[in-house]
Amino acid sequence: MTTMNISLPDALRSFVNDQVNTRGYSTSSEYVRDLIRNDRDRQRLRRLLLEGAASPQAAKADAGYFDTLRRRVHAGPQ
């Protein structure tokens, strides 16, 4: 793992320290890594949602469609 140093104003440093203490993080680095992972995941989800919204409709999402999906999930891997 490589090291990255960041500079924060006192108010942000206090905020980070409060988050570490109240949310169960061991260190400020752990908190920042979690923030970065969450941001990466949110960006990935946004990209997938936009791709889905721009794609043509493949099947009507009615009750039958969801019933079929449930059966496939309960059937497990084939």
Short mmCIF file of N, CA and C in Angstrom, two decimals:
data_model
loop_
_atom_site.label_atom_id
_atom_site.label_comp_id
_atom_site.label_asym_id
_atom_site.label_seq_id
_atom_site.Cartn_x
_atom_site.Cartn_y
_atom_site.Cartn_z
N MET A 1 0.86 -1.17 0.00
CA MET A 1 0.00 0.00 0.00
C MET A 1 0.91 1.23 0.00
N THR A 2 0.55 2.20 -0.82
CA THR A 2 1.32 3.43 -0.87
C THR A 2 0.71 4.47 0.04
N THR A 3 1.47 5.50 0.31
CA THR A 3 1.05 6.56 1.22
C THR A 3 0.72 7.81 0.42
N MET A 4 -0.33 8.50 0.84
CA MET A 4 -0.71 9.78 0.25
C MET A 4 -0.98 10.74 1.40
N ASN A 5 -0.34 11.87 1.38
CA ASN A 5 -0.56 12.87 2.42
C ASN A 5 -1.55 13.91 1.92
N ILE A 6 -2.48 14.29 2.77
CA ILE A 6 -3.43 15.33 2.42
C ILE A 6 -3.42 16.40 3.51
N SER A 7 -3.73 17.60 3.11
CA SER A 7 -3.81 18.71 4.06
C SER A 7 -5.27 19.11 4.22
N LEU A 8 -5.70 19.28 5.47
CA LEU A 8 -7.08 19.65 5.76
C LEU A 8 -7.11 20.87 6.66
N PRO A 9 -8.07 21.75 6.45
CA PRO A 9 -8.26 22.82 7.41
C PRO A 9 -8.68 22.22 8.76
N ASP A 10 -8.47 22.95 9.82
CA ASP A 10 -8.77 22.45 11.17
C ASP A 10 -10.20 21.93 11.30
N ALA A 11 -11.16 22.62 10.70
CA ALA A 11 -12.56 22.22 10.82
C ALA A 11 -12.79 20.84 10.19
N LEU A 12 -12.20 20.59 9.03
CA LEU A 12 -12.35 19.28 8.39
C LEU A 12 -11.60 18.20 9.16
N ARG A 13 -10.44 18.54 9.68
CA ARG A 13 -9.68 17.57 10.48
C ARG A 13 -10.49 17.17 11.70
N SER A 14 -11.13 18.12 12.35
CA SER A 14 -11.97 17.81 13.51
C SER A 14 -13.15 16.93 13.11
N PHE A 15 -13.73 17.24 11.96
CA PHE A 15 -14.85 16.43 11.47
C PHE A 15 -14.41 14.99 11.25
N VAL A 16 -13.26 14.80 10.58
CA VAL A 16 -12.75 13.45 10.31
C VAL A 16 -12.50 12.73 11.64
N ASN A 17 -11.87 13.40 12.58
CA ASN A 17 -11.61 12.78 13.88
C ASN A 17 -12.90 12.39 14.58
N ASP A 18 -13.91 13.23 14.50
CA ASP A 18 -15.21 12.90 15.10
C ASP A 18 -15.82 11.67 14.43
N GLN A 19 -15.72 11.58 13.11
CA GLN A 19 -16.27 10.44 12.38
C GLN A 19 -15.54 9.16 12.77
N VAL A 20 -14.24 9.24 12.91
CA VAL A 20 -13.45 8.07 13.31
C VAL A 20 -13.90 7.59 14.68
N ASN A 21 -14.08 8.54 15.59
CA ASN A 21 -14.43 8.18 16.96
C ASN A 21 -15.87 7.70 17.12
N THR A 22 -16.79 8.26 16.35
CA THR A 22 -18.21 7.92 16.55
C THR A 22 -18.72 6.81 15.64
N ARG A 23 -18.02 6.56 14.55
CA ARG A 23 -18.53 5.57 13.59
C ARG A 23 -17.74 4.28 13.55
N GLY A 24 -16.81 4.12 14.47
CA GLY A 24 -16.13 2.85 14.61
C GLY A 24 -14.93 2.62 13.71
N TYR A 25 -14.40 3.66 13.11
CA TYR A 25 -13.20 3.49 12.30
C TYR A 25 -11.99 3.44 13.22
N SER A 26 -10.96 2.71 12.82
CA SER A 26 -9.75 2.61 13.63
C SER A 26 -8.85 3.83 13.46
N THR A 27 -8.80 4.31 12.21
CA THR A 27 -7.92 5.44 11.90
C THR A 27 -8.59 6.38 10.90
N SER A 28 -8.02 7.55 10.76
CA SER A 28 -8.54 8.49 9.76
C SER A 28 -8.31 7.93 8.35
N SER A 29 -7.24 7.18 8.16
CA SER A 29 -6.97 6.58 6.85
C SER A 29 -8.07 5.58 6.48
N GLU A 30 -8.51 4.81 7.45
CA GLU A 30 -9.59 3.86 7.20
C GLU A 30 -10.86 4.59 6.79
N TYR A 31 -11.16 5.70 7.46
CA TYR A 31 -12.35 6.50 7.13
C TYR A 31 -12.24 7.06 5.71
N VAL A 32 -11.11 7.60 5.36
CA VAL A 32 -10.93 8.18 4.02
C VAL A 32 -11.00 7.09 2.96
N ARG A 33 -10.40 5.93 3.21
CA ARG A 33 -10.50 4.83 2.24
C ARG A 33 -11.96 4.43 2.02
N ASP A 34 -12.75 4.40 3.10
CA ASP A 34 -14.16 4.06 2.98
C ASP A 34 -14.91 5.10 2.15
N LEU A 35 -14.60 6.38 2.37
CA LEU A 35 -15.23 7.44 1.57
C LEU A 35 -14.89 7.27 0.09
N ILE A 36 -13.65 6.97 -0.21
CA ILE A 36 -13.22 6.82 -1.60
C ILE A 36 -13.90 5.61 -2.24
N ARG A 37 -13.96 4.50 -1.52
CA ARG A 37 -14.64 3.30 -2.06
C ARG A 37 -16.12 3.59 -2.32
N ASN A 38 -16.77 4.27 -1.40
CA ASN A 38 -18.19 4.60 -1.58
C ASN A 38 -18.40 5.52 -2.78
N ASP A 39 -17.49 6.48 -2.96
CA ASP A 39 -17.60 7.38 -4.11
C ASP A 39 -17.40 6.61 -5.41
N ARG A 40 -16.42 5.71 -5.42
CA ARG A 40 -16.18 4.88 -6.62
C ARG A 40 -17.41 4.04 -6.94
N ASP A 41 -18.01 3.42 -5.91
CA ASP A 41 -19.19 2.60 -6.12
C ASP A 41 -20.37 3.42 -6.61
N ARG A 42 -20.54 4.62 -6.06
CA ARG A 42 -21.64 5.49 -6.48
C ARG A 42 -21.47 5.90 -7.94
N GLN A 43 -20.23 6.21 -8.33
CA GLN A 43 -19.98 6.58 -9.74
C GLN A 43 -20.25 5.40 -10.67
N ARG A 44 -19.85 4.20 -10.25
CA ARG A 44 -20.10 3.00 -11.06
C ARG A 44 -21.61 2.76 -11.21
N LEU A 45 -22.34 2.88 -10.11
CA LEU A 45 -23.79 2.69 -10.16
C LEU A 45 -24.44 3.73 -11.06
N ARG A 46 -24.01 4.98 -10.95
CA ARG A 46 -24.56 6.04 -11.81
C ARG A 46 -24.32 5.72 -13.28
N ARG A 47 -23.10 5.27 -13.60
CA ARG A 47 -22.79 4.93 -15.00
C ARG A 47 -23.68 3.80 -15.49
N LEU A 48 -23.86 2.77 -14.66
CA LEU A 48 -24.72 1.65 -15.05
C LEU A 48 -26.18 2.08 -15.22
N LEU A 49 -26.65 2.94 -14.33
CA LEU A 49 -28.03 3.43 -14.46
C LEU A 49 -28.22 4.24 -15.73
N LEU A 50 -27.25 5.09 -16.04
CA LEU A 50 -27.35 5.89 -17.27
C LEU A 50 -27.28 5.01 -18.51
N GLU A 51 -26.42 3.99 -18.49
CA GLU A 51 -26.36 3.04 -19.61
C GLU A 51 -27.68 2.31 -19.77
N GLY A 52 -28.25 1.90 -18.65
CA GLY A 52 -29.54 1.20 -18.70
C GLY A 52 -30.65 2.09 -19.21
N ALA A 53 -30.65 3.33 -18.78
CA ALA A 53 -31.68 4.26 -19.21
C ALA A 53 -31.57 4.55 -20.71
N ALA A 54 -30.35 4.52 -21.23
CA ALA A 54 -30.14 4.81 -22.65
C ALA A 54 -30.34 3.59 -23.54
N SER A 55 -30.43 2.41 -22.96
CA SER A 55 -30.55 1.20 -23.76
C SER A 55 -32.01 0.95 -24.14
N PRO A 56 -32.23 0.22 -25.22
CA PRO A 56 -33.61 -0.09 -25.62
C PRO A 56 -34.25 -1.04 -24.61
N GLN A 57 -35.56 -0.94 -24.49
CA GLN A 57 -36.29 -1.81 -23.58
C GLN A 57 -36.27 -3.23 -24.13
N ALA A 58 -35.85 -4.17 -23.29
CA ALA A 58 -35.73 -5.55 -23.74
C ALA A 58 -36.99 -6.35 -23.45
N ALA A 59 -37.61 -6.09 -22.32
CA ALA A 59 -38.82 -6.82 -21.95
C ALA A 59 -39.68 -5.91 -21.08
N LYS A 60 -40.97 -6.12 -21.16
CA LYS A 60 -41.87 -5.33 -20.33
C LYS A 60 -41.70 -5.77 -18.88
N ALA A 61 -41.49 -4.81 -17.99
CA ALA A 61 -41.28 -5.13 -16.57
C ALA A 61 -42.61 -5.15 -15.85
N ASP A 62 -43.38 -6.20 -16.11
CA ASP A 62 -44.67 -6.36 -15.45
C ASP A 62 -44.56 -7.47 -14.40
N ALA A 63 -45.67 -7.85 -13.81
CA ALA A 63 -45.66 -8.87 -12.75
C ALA A 63 -45.09 -10.19 -13.26
N GLY A 64 -45.42 -10.57 -14.48
CA GLY A 64 -44.90 -11.81 -15.04
C GLY A 64 -43.39 -11.79 -15.19
N TYR A 65 -42.85 -10.65 -15.59
CA TYR A 65 -41.40 -10.51 -15.73
C TYR A 65 -40.72 -10.76 -14.39
N PHE A 66 -41.23 -10.13 -13.32
CA PHE A 66 -40.62 -10.30 -12.00
C PHE A 66 -40.84 -11.71 -11.45
N ASP A 67 -41.96 -12.33 -11.76
CA ASP A 67 -42.18 -13.72 -11.36
C ASP A 67 -41.12 -14.63 -11.99
N THR A 68 -40.83 -14.39 -13.26
CA THR A 68 -39.81 -15.17 -13.96
C THR A 68 -38.45 -14.97 -13.32
N LEU A 69 -38.12 -13.74 -12.98
CA LEU A 69 -36.84 -13.47 -12.31
C LEU A 69 -36.76 -14.19 -10.97
N ARG A 70 -37.84 -14.15 -10.19
CA ARG A 70 -37.85 -14.83 -8.89
C ARG A 70 -37.64 -16.34 -9.06
N ARG A 71 -38.29 -16.93 -10.04
CA ARG A 71 -38.13 -18.37 -10.27
C ARG A 71 -36.68 -18.69 -10.63
N ARG A 72 -36.07 -17.85 -11.46
CA ARG A 72 -34.68 -18.08 -11.85
C ARG A 72 -33.75 -17.97 -10.65
N VAL A 73 -34.02 -17.00 -9.77
CA VAL A 73 -33.17 -16.83 -8.59
C VAL A 73 -33.31 -18.03 -7.66
N HIS A 74 -34.53 -18.46 -7.42
CA HIS A 74 -34.76 -19.59 -6.53
C HIS A 74 -34.26 -20.91 -7.11
N ALA A 75 -34.20 -21.01 -8.42
CA ALA A 75 -33.70 -22.23 -9.06
C ALA A 75 -32.19 -22.36 -8.91
N GLY A 76 -31.51 -21.26 -8.73
CA GLY A 76 -30.06 -21.28 -8.56
C GLY A 76 -29.33 -21.44 -9.88
N PRO A 77 -28.01 -21.63 -9.78
CA PRO A 77 -27.19 -21.77 -11.01
C PRO A 77 -27.55 -23.04 -11.77
N GLN A 78 -27.48 -22.96 -13.05
CA GLN A 78 -27.86 -24.09 -13.90
C GLN A 78 -26.66 -24.87 -14.34
#
